[in-house]
Short mmCIF file of C-alpha atoms and ligand atoms in Angstrom, two decimals:
data_model
loop_
_atom_site.label_atom_id
_atom_site.label_comp_id
_atom_site.label_asym_id
_atom_site.label_seq_id
_atom_site.Cartn_x
_atom_site.Cartn_y
_atom_site.Cartn_z
CA UNK A 126 37.52 -262.94 85.53
CA UNK A 127 38.49 -266.27 87.76
CA UNK A 128 40.67 -264.00 89.78
CA UNK A 129 38.60 -261.06 90.27
CA UNK A 130 36.09 -263.97 92.02
CA UNK A 131 38.91 -265.59 93.94
CA UNK A 132 40.34 -262.36 95.46
CA UNK A 133 36.59 -261.23 96.41
CA UNK A 134 35.96 -264.40 98.21
CA UNK A 135 39.21 -265.51 99.85
CA UNK A 136 41.51 -261.90 101.37
CA UNK A 137 40.61 -259.28 104.33
CA UNK A 138 41.69 -256.03 104.50
CA UNK A 139 42.25 -253.88 107.73
CA UNK A 140 40.17 -250.52 107.46
CA UNK A 141 43.10 -248.71 108.43
CA UNK A 142 45.40 -249.43 105.49
CA UNK A 143 42.72 -248.22 102.69
CA UNK A 144 44.98 -245.12 102.67
CA UNK A 145 47.36 -246.67 101.74
CA UNK A 146 46.46 -249.24 99.60
CA UNK A 147 45.37 -245.80 97.14
CA UNK A 148 48.27 -244.05 97.81
CA UNK A 149 50.72 -242.98 94.65
CA UNK A 150 52.46 -241.17 96.05
CA UNK A 151 56.41 -241.44 95.77
CA UNK A 152 57.12 -242.12 99.49
CA UNK A 153 54.88 -244.44 101.43
CA UNK A 154 56.07 -244.12 104.60
CA UNK A 155 54.42 -247.12 107.38
CA UNK A 156 55.33 -246.49 110.90
CA UNK A 157 53.48 -248.80 113.64
CA UNK A 158 53.25 -250.98 116.20
CA UNK A 159 54.44 -254.81 116.07
CA UNK A 160 51.60 -256.93 115.05
CA UNK A 161 49.57 -253.81 113.60
CA UNK A 162 49.32 -255.93 110.71
CA UNK A 163 51.27 -253.41 107.97
CA UNK A 164 53.25 -256.73 106.29
CA UNK A 165 50.74 -258.07 106.01
CA UNK A 166 48.65 -255.14 104.34
CA UNK A 167 51.79 -254.25 102.02
CA UNK A 168 51.91 -258.11 100.56
CA UNK A 169 48.10 -258.31 99.78
CA UNK A 170 48.24 -254.81 98.34
CA UNK A 171 50.92 -256.06 95.81
CA UNK A 172 49.96 -259.53 94.72
CA UNK A 173 46.84 -258.00 94.40
CA UNK A 174 48.31 -255.25 92.08
CA UNK A 175 50.72 -256.77 90.55
CA UNK A 176 47.74 -259.30 89.80
CA UNK A 177 45.71 -256.97 87.85
CA UNK A 178 45.86 -256.86 83.81
CA UNK A 179 45.68 -252.77 84.71
CA UNK A 180 49.09 -252.86 85.94
CA UNK A 181 50.69 -254.54 83.69
CA UNK A 182 54.46 -254.02 83.12
CA UNK A 183 55.15 -253.04 86.77
CA UNK A 184 57.72 -255.39 89.10
CA UNK A 185 58.39 -255.18 92.44
CA UNK A 186 61.67 -255.09 93.70
CA UNK A 187 61.37 -255.90 98.22
CA UNK A 188 64.50 -255.32 100.55
CA UNK A 189 66.04 -255.87 103.50
CA UNK A 190 69.00 -254.75 105.22
CA UNK A 191 69.78 -258.81 105.03
CA UNK A 192 69.11 -260.69 101.89
CA UNK A 193 68.43 -263.67 103.35
CA UNK A 194 65.94 -262.65 105.96
CA UNK A 195 63.70 -262.30 103.39
CA UNK A 196 62.60 -265.82 103.02
CA UNK A 197 60.88 -266.33 106.61
CA UNK A 198 59.14 -262.73 106.19
CA UNK A 199 58.31 -260.84 103.24
CA UNK A 200 58.78 -263.85 100.54
CA UNK A 201 56.38 -265.79 103.00
CA UNK A 202 54.39 -263.05 103.51
CA UNK A 203 53.66 -262.78 99.74
CA UNK A 204 53.58 -266.34 99.21
CA UNK A 205 50.95 -266.84 102.41
CA UNK A 206 49.08 -263.59 100.28
CA UNK A 207 49.25 -265.61 96.91
CA UNK A 208 47.39 -268.21 97.86
CA UNK A 209 45.33 -266.94 100.30
CA UNK A 210 43.92 -264.78 97.23
CA UNK A 211 43.79 -268.03 94.54
CA UNK A 212 43.52 -270.83 96.90
CA UNK A 213 43.46 -273.94 94.04
CA UNK A 214 44.59 -271.60 91.63
CA UNK A 215 47.55 -269.61 92.94
CA UNK A 216 49.36 -271.78 91.33
CA UNK A 217 48.20 -271.19 88.02
CA UNK A 218 48.82 -267.89 88.71
CA UNK A 219 52.11 -266.84 90.17
CA UNK A 220 55.46 -269.04 89.35
CA UNK A 221 57.17 -269.37 92.36
CA UNK A 222 60.76 -270.05 92.74
CA UNK A 223 62.86 -270.36 95.90
CA UNK A 224 66.12 -270.71 95.07
CA UNK A 225 66.71 -268.20 94.23
CA UNK A 226 63.74 -266.44 95.48
CA UNK A 227 61.48 -264.56 92.75
CA UNK A 228 58.04 -264.57 92.18
CA UNK A 229 56.28 -263.87 88.82
CA UNK A 230 53.20 -263.81 87.34
CA UNK A 231 51.40 -265.96 84.85
CA UNK A 232 48.80 -263.27 84.53
CA UNK A 233 50.54 -260.71 83.20
CA UNK A 234 54.58 -260.99 83.42
CA UNK A 235 54.95 -258.96 86.38
CA UNK A 236 57.44 -259.75 88.16
CA UNK A 237 58.90 -259.47 92.36
CA UNK A 238 62.38 -260.16 93.19
CA UNK A 239 64.58 -260.36 96.53
CA UNK A 240 67.74 -257.95 97.50
CA UNK A 241 69.44 -256.91 100.38
CA UNK A 242 71.76 -254.34 101.07
CA UNK A 243 73.85 -255.25 103.36
CA UNK A 244 77.29 -254.61 102.45
CA UNK A 245 79.07 -252.98 98.76
CA UNK A 246 78.35 -255.72 97.06
CA UNK A 247 74.73 -256.27 97.36
CA UNK A 248 74.57 -252.28 96.56
CA UNK A 249 76.23 -253.07 93.45
CA UNK A 250 73.31 -256.11 92.29
CA UNK A 251 70.86 -253.21 93.45
CA UNK A 252 72.18 -251.20 90.61
CA UNK A 253 72.04 -253.28 87.93
CA UNK A 254 68.68 -254.65 88.12
CA UNK A 255 66.64 -255.04 85.02
CA UNK A 256 63.46 -256.80 83.85
CA UNK A 257 62.35 -258.81 80.40
CA UNK A 258 58.97 -257.39 79.99
CA UNK A 259 58.13 -253.40 82.05
CA UNK A 260 60.48 -252.05 84.72
CA UNK A 261 61.13 -251.69 88.18
CA UNK A 262 57.73 -249.94 88.96
CA UNK A 263 57.76 -250.64 93.47
CA UNK A 264 60.43 -251.13 96.30
CA UNK A 265 59.05 -252.59 99.19
CA UNK A 266 61.75 -251.80 101.87
CA UNK A 267 60.46 -254.11 104.84
CA UNK A 268 62.16 -253.19 108.61
CA UNK A 269 63.31 -250.09 106.67
CA UNK A 270 65.00 -248.90 110.16
CA UNK A 271 67.62 -251.17 109.44
CA UNK A 272 68.93 -249.16 106.24
CA UNK A 273 70.94 -246.24 106.09
CA UNK A 274 69.63 -243.10 104.05
CA UNK A 275 72.18 -243.49 101.44
CA UNK A 276 70.90 -247.13 100.96
CA UNK A 277 67.33 -246.09 100.22
CA UNK A 278 68.74 -243.26 97.95
CA UNK A 279 70.33 -245.59 96.11
CA UNK A 280 67.22 -247.77 95.80
CA UNK A 281 65.60 -243.68 94.73
CA UNK A 282 67.96 -243.82 92.40
CA UNK A 283 66.25 -247.20 90.88
CA UNK A 284 63.00 -245.58 90.14
CA UNK A 285 63.38 -243.07 86.91
CA UNK A 286 62.29 -243.16 83.17
CA UNK A 287 59.27 -243.32 81.13
CA UNK A 288 57.09 -245.83 82.50
CA UNK A 289 55.13 -248.50 79.52
CA UNK A 290 51.56 -248.27 81.17
CA UNK A 291 50.08 -244.86 81.71
CA UNK A 292 48.29 -246.91 84.53
CA UNK A 293 51.99 -247.53 86.05
CA UNK A 294 53.76 -245.06 88.91
CA UNK A 295 56.56 -245.48 90.49
CA UNK A 296 56.47 -246.05 94.38
CA UNK A 297 58.68 -247.09 97.16
CA UNK A 298 57.06 -248.07 100.49
CA UNK A 299 58.78 -248.70 103.28
CA UNK A 300 57.47 -250.10 107.05
CA UNK A 301 59.11 -250.36 110.30
CA UNK A 302 58.70 -250.03 114.02
CA UNK A 303 59.74 -246.08 114.76
CA UNK A 304 62.75 -247.82 117.15
CA UNK A 305 64.30 -244.02 117.39
CA UNK A 306 63.63 -240.49 116.94
CA UNK A 307 66.47 -240.18 116.45
CA UNK A 308 66.57 -242.02 113.04
CA UNK A 309 67.33 -240.19 109.85
CA UNK A 310 63.14 -241.62 108.24
CA UNK A 311 61.68 -239.40 110.96
CA UNK A 312 62.95 -236.23 110.08
CA UNK A 313 63.50 -237.03 106.33
CA UNK A 314 59.92 -238.32 106.74
CA UNK A 315 57.55 -237.24 109.35
CA UNK A 316 59.11 -233.51 110.18
CA UNK A 317 58.57 -232.10 107.04
CA UNK A 318 55.94 -231.93 104.68
CA UNK A 319 56.09 -232.70 101.16
CA UNK A 320 53.36 -233.63 98.32
CA UNK A 321 55.18 -237.08 97.62
CA UNK A 322 55.28 -238.43 100.31
CA UNK A 323 51.96 -240.54 102.10
CA UNK A 324 53.52 -241.44 106.37
CA UNK A 325 50.84 -243.27 107.85
CA UNK A 326 50.43 -244.68 111.47
CA UNK A 327 49.00 -247.78 112.81
CA UNK A 328 49.09 -250.18 115.94
CA UNK A 329 47.62 -253.87 117.19
CA UNK A 330 44.13 -252.05 118.66
CA UNK A 331 43.94 -251.40 114.37
CA UNK A 332 44.65 -254.84 113.66
CA UNK A 333 40.40 -256.94 113.75
CA UNK A 334 42.78 -259.86 113.20
CA UNK A 335 45.16 -259.97 115.66
CA UNK A 336 43.77 -262.74 118.67
CA UNK A 337 43.65 -261.92 122.34
CA UNK A 338 47.01 -264.05 123.37
CA UNK A 339 49.14 -261.13 121.82
CA UNK A 340 46.80 -258.34 123.08
CA UNK A 341 47.73 -259.98 126.77
CA UNK A 342 51.38 -259.77 125.90
CA UNK A 343 50.94 -255.87 124.71
CA UNK A 344 49.15 -255.69 128.31
CA UNK A 345 52.01 -256.98 130.28
CA UNK A 346 54.58 -255.68 128.49
CA UNK A 347 53.39 -252.18 129.24
CA UNK A 348 53.93 -253.35 132.90
CA UNK A 349 56.81 -254.75 132.50
CA UNK A 350 59.03 -252.61 129.74
CA UNK A 351 56.93 -249.09 129.32
CA UNK A 352 59.93 -247.66 127.47
CA UNK A 353 59.39 -250.43 124.86
CA UNK A 354 55.16 -250.86 124.87
CA UNK A 355 55.27 -246.90 123.72
CA UNK A 356 57.39 -248.27 120.36
CA UNK A 357 56.22 -251.86 120.45
CA UNK A 358 52.82 -250.89 121.17
CA UNK A 359 51.82 -248.05 120.44
CA UNK A 360 54.08 -247.24 117.68
CA UNK A 361 55.79 -244.00 118.92
CA UNK A 362 58.79 -242.87 118.53
CA UNK A 363 61.77 -244.89 121.28
CA UNK A 364 64.76 -244.46 122.04
CA UNK A 365 68.03 -246.17 120.75
CA UNK A 366 70.08 -246.04 123.71
CA UNK A 367 70.11 -249.06 126.49
CA UNK A 368 70.52 -251.57 124.12
CA UNK A 369 72.62 -254.75 125.68
CA UNK A 370 73.82 -256.47 123.28
CA UNK A 371 75.78 -255.19 119.53
CA UNK A 372 77.74 -257.17 119.09
CA UNK A 373 75.97 -259.21 116.68
CA UNK A 374 75.49 -259.77 112.39
CA UNK A 375 72.91 -261.63 110.54
CA UNK A 376 74.35 -263.61 107.82
CA UNK A 377 74.43 -266.42 106.06
CA UNK A 378 76.52 -269.53 107.48
CA UNK A 379 77.32 -272.77 107.37
CA UNK A 380 75.55 -274.66 110.35
CA UNK A 381 76.95 -277.61 109.75
CA UNK A 382 78.35 -279.48 113.30
CA UNK A 383 81.56 -279.96 111.85
CA UNK A 384 82.06 -276.52 111.29
CA UNK A 385 82.27 -275.43 115.05
CA UNK A 386 84.60 -277.13 117.87
CA UNK A 387 81.34 -277.62 119.82
CA UNK A 388 78.16 -277.40 120.08
CA UNK A 389 74.64 -276.25 123.05
CA UNK A 390 71.51 -275.98 123.14
CA UNK A 391 70.37 -273.57 125.48
CA UNK A 392 66.17 -273.37 126.96
CA UNK A 393 64.19 -271.04 127.93
CA UNK A 394 61.34 -272.82 129.85
CA UNK A 395 58.44 -271.51 128.71
CA UNK A 396 53.57 -271.36 127.94
CA UNK A 397 52.30 -267.82 127.72
CA UNK A 398 55.73 -266.19 127.31
CA UNK A 399 57.85 -268.69 124.49
CA UNK A 400 59.79 -271.56 124.66
CA UNK A 401 62.90 -270.76 122.89
CA UNK A 402 65.68 -273.33 122.17
CA UNK A 403 68.73 -272.69 120.62
CA UNK A 404 71.09 -274.11 118.23
CA UNK A 405 74.57 -272.36 119.41
CA UNK A 406 78.03 -273.47 117.34
CA UNK A 407 81.62 -272.19 119.29
CA UNK A 408 83.94 -271.17 116.83
CA UNK A 409 87.57 -269.39 117.69
CA UNK A 410 86.18 -267.57 120.64
CA UNK A 411 83.20 -266.37 118.24
CA UNK A 412 79.36 -267.85 118.95
CA UNK A 413 77.21 -269.06 115.69
CA UNK A 414 73.62 -268.87 116.96
CA UNK A 415 72.36 -271.39 114.12
CA UNK A 416 68.41 -272.09 114.95
CA UNK A 417 65.60 -271.45 117.08
CA UNK A 418 62.37 -273.68 118.18
CA UNK A 419 60.37 -270.50 119.55
CA UNK A 420 56.82 -271.21 119.99
CA UNK A 421 53.77 -269.72 122.39
CA UNK A 422 51.60 -271.95 123.90
CA UNK A 423 52.80 -275.63 124.02
CA UNK A 424 53.50 -277.93 126.47
CA UNK A 425 56.41 -279.80 127.46
CA UNK A 426 55.76 -282.42 125.08
CA UNK A 427 54.54 -280.65 122.13
CA UNK A 428 57.59 -278.85 122.32
CA UNK A 429 59.41 -282.83 122.53
CA UNK A 430 57.62 -283.28 118.75
CA UNK A 431 58.61 -280.02 117.60
CA UNK A 432 62.39 -280.93 118.32
CA UNK A 433 62.36 -284.51 117.09
CA UNK A 434 60.94 -283.59 113.82
CA UNK A 435 63.42 -280.67 113.39
CA UNK A 436 66.44 -283.58 114.52
CA UNK A 437 67.67 -281.87 117.27
CA UNK A 438 70.43 -283.93 118.74
CA UNK A 439 70.38 -286.27 121.77
CA UNK A 440 74.56 -285.91 121.98
CA UNK A 441 74.68 -282.12 122.61
CA UNK A 442 74.13 -280.28 125.69
CA UNK A 443 71.49 -278.58 126.37
CA UNK A 444 71.70 -276.06 129.08
CA UNK A 445 68.00 -275.30 130.53
CA UNK A 446 66.39 -272.94 132.93
CA UNK A 447 67.00 -274.73 135.88
CA UNK A 448 63.61 -273.37 138.02
CA UNK A 449 61.67 -275.87 136.40
CA UNK A 450 62.42 -279.12 137.45
CA UNK A 451 60.33 -281.58 136.07
CA UNK A 452 60.06 -280.31 132.77
CA UNK A 453 63.42 -281.00 132.87
CA UNK A 454 63.02 -284.23 133.23
CA UNK A 455 60.51 -284.66 131.00
CA UNK A 456 63.18 -283.39 128.26
CA UNK A 457 65.76 -286.89 130.32
CA UNK A 458 62.78 -288.82 129.79
CA UNK A 459 62.52 -288.40 125.88
CA UNK A 460 66.17 -289.45 125.66
CA UNK A 461 68.13 -285.27 125.80
CA UNK A 462 70.81 -284.10 127.92
CA UNK A 463 69.15 -281.46 129.31
CA UNK A 464 70.34 -279.94 132.19
CA UNK A 465 69.31 -277.60 135.06
CA UNK A 466 72.03 -274.55 134.56
CA UNK A 467 73.63 -273.23 137.87
CA UNK A 468 72.72 -269.13 138.54
CA UNK A 469 73.66 -267.93 141.16
CA UNK A 470 73.68 -263.83 142.24
CA UNK A 471 74.36 -261.66 139.41
CA UNK A 472 74.77 -264.94 136.80
CA UNK A 473 73.15 -262.95 134.23
CA UNK A 474 75.06 -259.58 134.08
CA UNK A 475 77.82 -262.27 134.31
CA UNK A 476 76.41 -263.78 131.08
CA UNK A 477 75.95 -260.81 129.76
CA UNK A 478 79.77 -259.55 130.70
CA UNK A 479 81.02 -262.93 128.41
CA UNK A 480 78.85 -262.57 125.72
CA UNK A 481 79.54 -258.94 124.91
CA UNK A 482 83.23 -260.58 124.55
CA UNK A 483 82.28 -262.69 122.23
CA UNK A 484 81.10 -261.42 118.27
CA UNK A 485 78.10 -263.62 117.97
CA UNK A 486 76.84 -264.48 113.88
CA UNK A 487 72.77 -265.41 113.28
CA UNK A 488 71.60 -267.41 110.38
CA UNK A 489 68.40 -265.93 109.12
CA UNK A 490 66.08 -268.11 109.32
CA UNK A 491 67.10 -267.11 113.59
CA UNK A 492 63.70 -264.65 113.36
CA UNK A 493 62.63 -263.90 116.64
CA UNK A 494 65.72 -264.49 117.94
CA UNK A 495 67.29 -261.18 116.03
CA UNK A 496 64.16 -259.45 116.86
CA UNK A 497 65.00 -260.01 120.34
CA UNK A 498 68.22 -259.25 120.22
CA UNK A 499 67.25 -256.20 118.44
CA UNK A 500 65.36 -255.32 121.14
CA UNK A 501 66.76 -256.61 124.91
CA UNK A 502 67.44 -253.18 126.86
CA UNK A 503 68.62 -252.54 129.94
CA UNK A 504 65.99 -251.34 132.84
CA UNK A 505 65.53 -247.08 133.43
CA UNK A 506 64.98 -245.32 136.09
CA UNK A 507 62.31 -243.31 135.14
CA UNK A 508 63.23 -240.86 138.10
CA UNK A 509 67.03 -240.30 136.81
CA UNK A 510 66.52 -241.21 133.50
CA UNK A 511 68.99 -243.47 133.65
CA UNK A 512 70.01 -246.76 132.73
CA UNK A 513 70.81 -249.17 135.35
CA UNK A 514 72.32 -253.35 135.51
CA UNK A 515 69.52 -254.81 134.96
CA UNK A 516 67.65 -255.98 131.96
CA UNK A 517 64.26 -255.22 131.25
CA UNK A 518 62.13 -259.03 131.38
CA UNK A 519 60.09 -258.81 128.24
CA UNK A 520 60.44 -260.10 124.92
CA UNK A 521 64.14 -261.76 126.99
CA UNK A 522 63.25 -265.64 126.26
CA UNK A 523 66.21 -266.51 123.72
CA UNK A 524 68.30 -264.42 125.56
CA UNK A 525 67.93 -266.25 128.13
CA UNK A 526 68.30 -269.34 125.77
CA UNK A 527 71.51 -267.71 124.95
CA UNK A 528 72.61 -267.09 127.86
CA UNK A 529 72.33 -271.16 129.33
CA UNK A 530 74.42 -271.65 125.95
CA UNK A 531 76.78 -270.40 126.62
CA UNK A 532 77.67 -272.07 130.32
CA UNK A 533 79.70 -274.59 129.32
CA UNK A 534 81.63 -272.19 127.90
CA UNK A 535 82.33 -269.25 129.61
CA UNK A 536 82.30 -272.18 133.21
CA UNK A 537 83.67 -274.61 131.59
CA UNK A 538 80.54 -278.04 131.39
CA UNK A 539 80.58 -279.69 135.02
CA UNK A 540 80.91 -276.15 137.26
CA UNK A 541 77.42 -274.78 134.63
CA UNK A 542 75.45 -277.33 135.33
CA UNK A 543 73.87 -278.32 138.73
CA UNK A 544 74.62 -282.04 139.85
N1 ATP B 102 44.12 -259.36 106.37
C1 ATP B 102 44.72 -259.97 107.20
N2 ATP B 102 44.04 -260.35 107.40
C2 ATP B 102 44.32 -262.22 108.37
N3 ATP B 102 45.49 -262.00 109.28
C3 ATP B 102 45.89 -260.59 109.18
C4 ATP B 102 45.06 -259.57 108.52
N4 ATP B 102 46.22 -257.65 108.68
C5 ATP B 102 46.95 -258.66 110.37
N5 ATP B 102 46.68 -259.89 109.82
C6 ATP B 102 47.24 -261.83 111.40
O1 ATP B 102 47.73 -259.51 112.33
C7 ATP B 102 48.83 -260.84 112.44
C8 ATP B 102 50.00 -259.03 112.48
O2 ATP B 102 50.22 -259.13 111.33
P1 ATP B 102 51.51 -258.60 110.41
O3 ATP B 102 52.89 -259.10 110.28
O4 ATP B 102 51.75 -258.02 109.29
O5 ATP B 102 52.36 -257.07 111.61
P2 ATP B 102 53.19 -255.73 111.68
O6 ATP B 102 52.41 -254.82 111.28
O7 ATP B 102 54.06 -256.11 109.97
O8 ATP B 102 53.99 -256.29 112.70
P3 ATP B 102 55.55 -256.58 113.27
O9 ATP B 102 55.46 -254.95 113.25
O10 ATP B 102 55.82 -256.63 114.05
O11 ATP B 102 56.17 -257.03 111.71
C9 ATP B 102 49.92 -261.69 111.15
O12 ATP B 102 50.61 -262.30 111.53
C10 ATP B 102 47.84 -261.62 110.86
O13 ATP B 102 47.71 -262.77 111.97
MG1 MG B 103 55.57 -256.55 109.97
#
């Protein structure tokens, strides 16, 4: 009773997802633009169902390619849904554990667990999942385009056997941005008609809760990066070609200072664009992106405050965009070793060349950096349909911060900064 009242009061839904939430087909496949509301909707849908005694015996496995990336995405989304849905009652209805990530509904006994599929060990771990109560009934694969088709087949295999309750059903939900028309997901679920497959399409224009600033950013993208807008603005199948960096890996690693030969910060200033600061470590010719600050519409003093809260060191050199001397001055006045990076014709290209020659590791907490690097592309000449030697100037703020952060390594600390 308490539950129904709180659900009605707190939670809001985007109508476009109504058929998604009512669907009981085995494969529920949601493609959509960035910001269309997919993740929030699926998180709310699962929390609602798993808290409902009618679905007693159901359990949810949440999968992303890299296990740790769940923490700041799916786990955070599900936790936010619990808080919105139950308000002050939340701790009475759901028990949430962070190490390992896990959620248990205290009304139904239903659970949510989180896994990755990035190596053989993790795939084996998925095969041996069992639950104390009920069965594994539902799987949510977030950013499903990161997974191989075989990974989905392994997951699919887990959903079998008799179910303990007639209201239950097996279902895999995939959510993703349609990065490439050649992706196996298109062939497997969209180019066929099958009674077990439900496909869905949504864009940020269908999301009632998206803010004005987001619309403005999308319009800017339409102008600067028409190809990216098709995928991330309209949710249409795109092309995979033209990516600038592919020599990176998202993985968990120790980010403490002594692990590296050297550390730097790179900062790209922004207000309407993101203001991005990356903490970068260097060890044996490899690059480690340890942490990020990534905020919109904050002025310099607010960003400095964030840096203070995060404990950014005042001993480490911070390489900054040279176009904004006033902001650099403010950082210096706050005690940081902020320097403008020397820019010369061709330096962007040279920085990219250098980055390509070094393996880059990204800590899973750097969610915005990961998003950017996955879509940082060369511009395309629409006439000749070929890529040119210049990056698309959109969603490239963490990438600019990364380019600056390496300057001391690439050119030597004193050559890289303006005196
Ligand atoms: N039902 C909802 N109630 C309140 N806010 C919502 C709701 N759905 C979406 N939003 C708002 O819209 C934003 C974007 O939604 P969401 O993150 O679900 O998009 P997405 O489709 O998963 O995007 P991406 O493809 O980039 O992952 C959310 O951060 C939230 O602010
Ligand atoms: Mg999402």
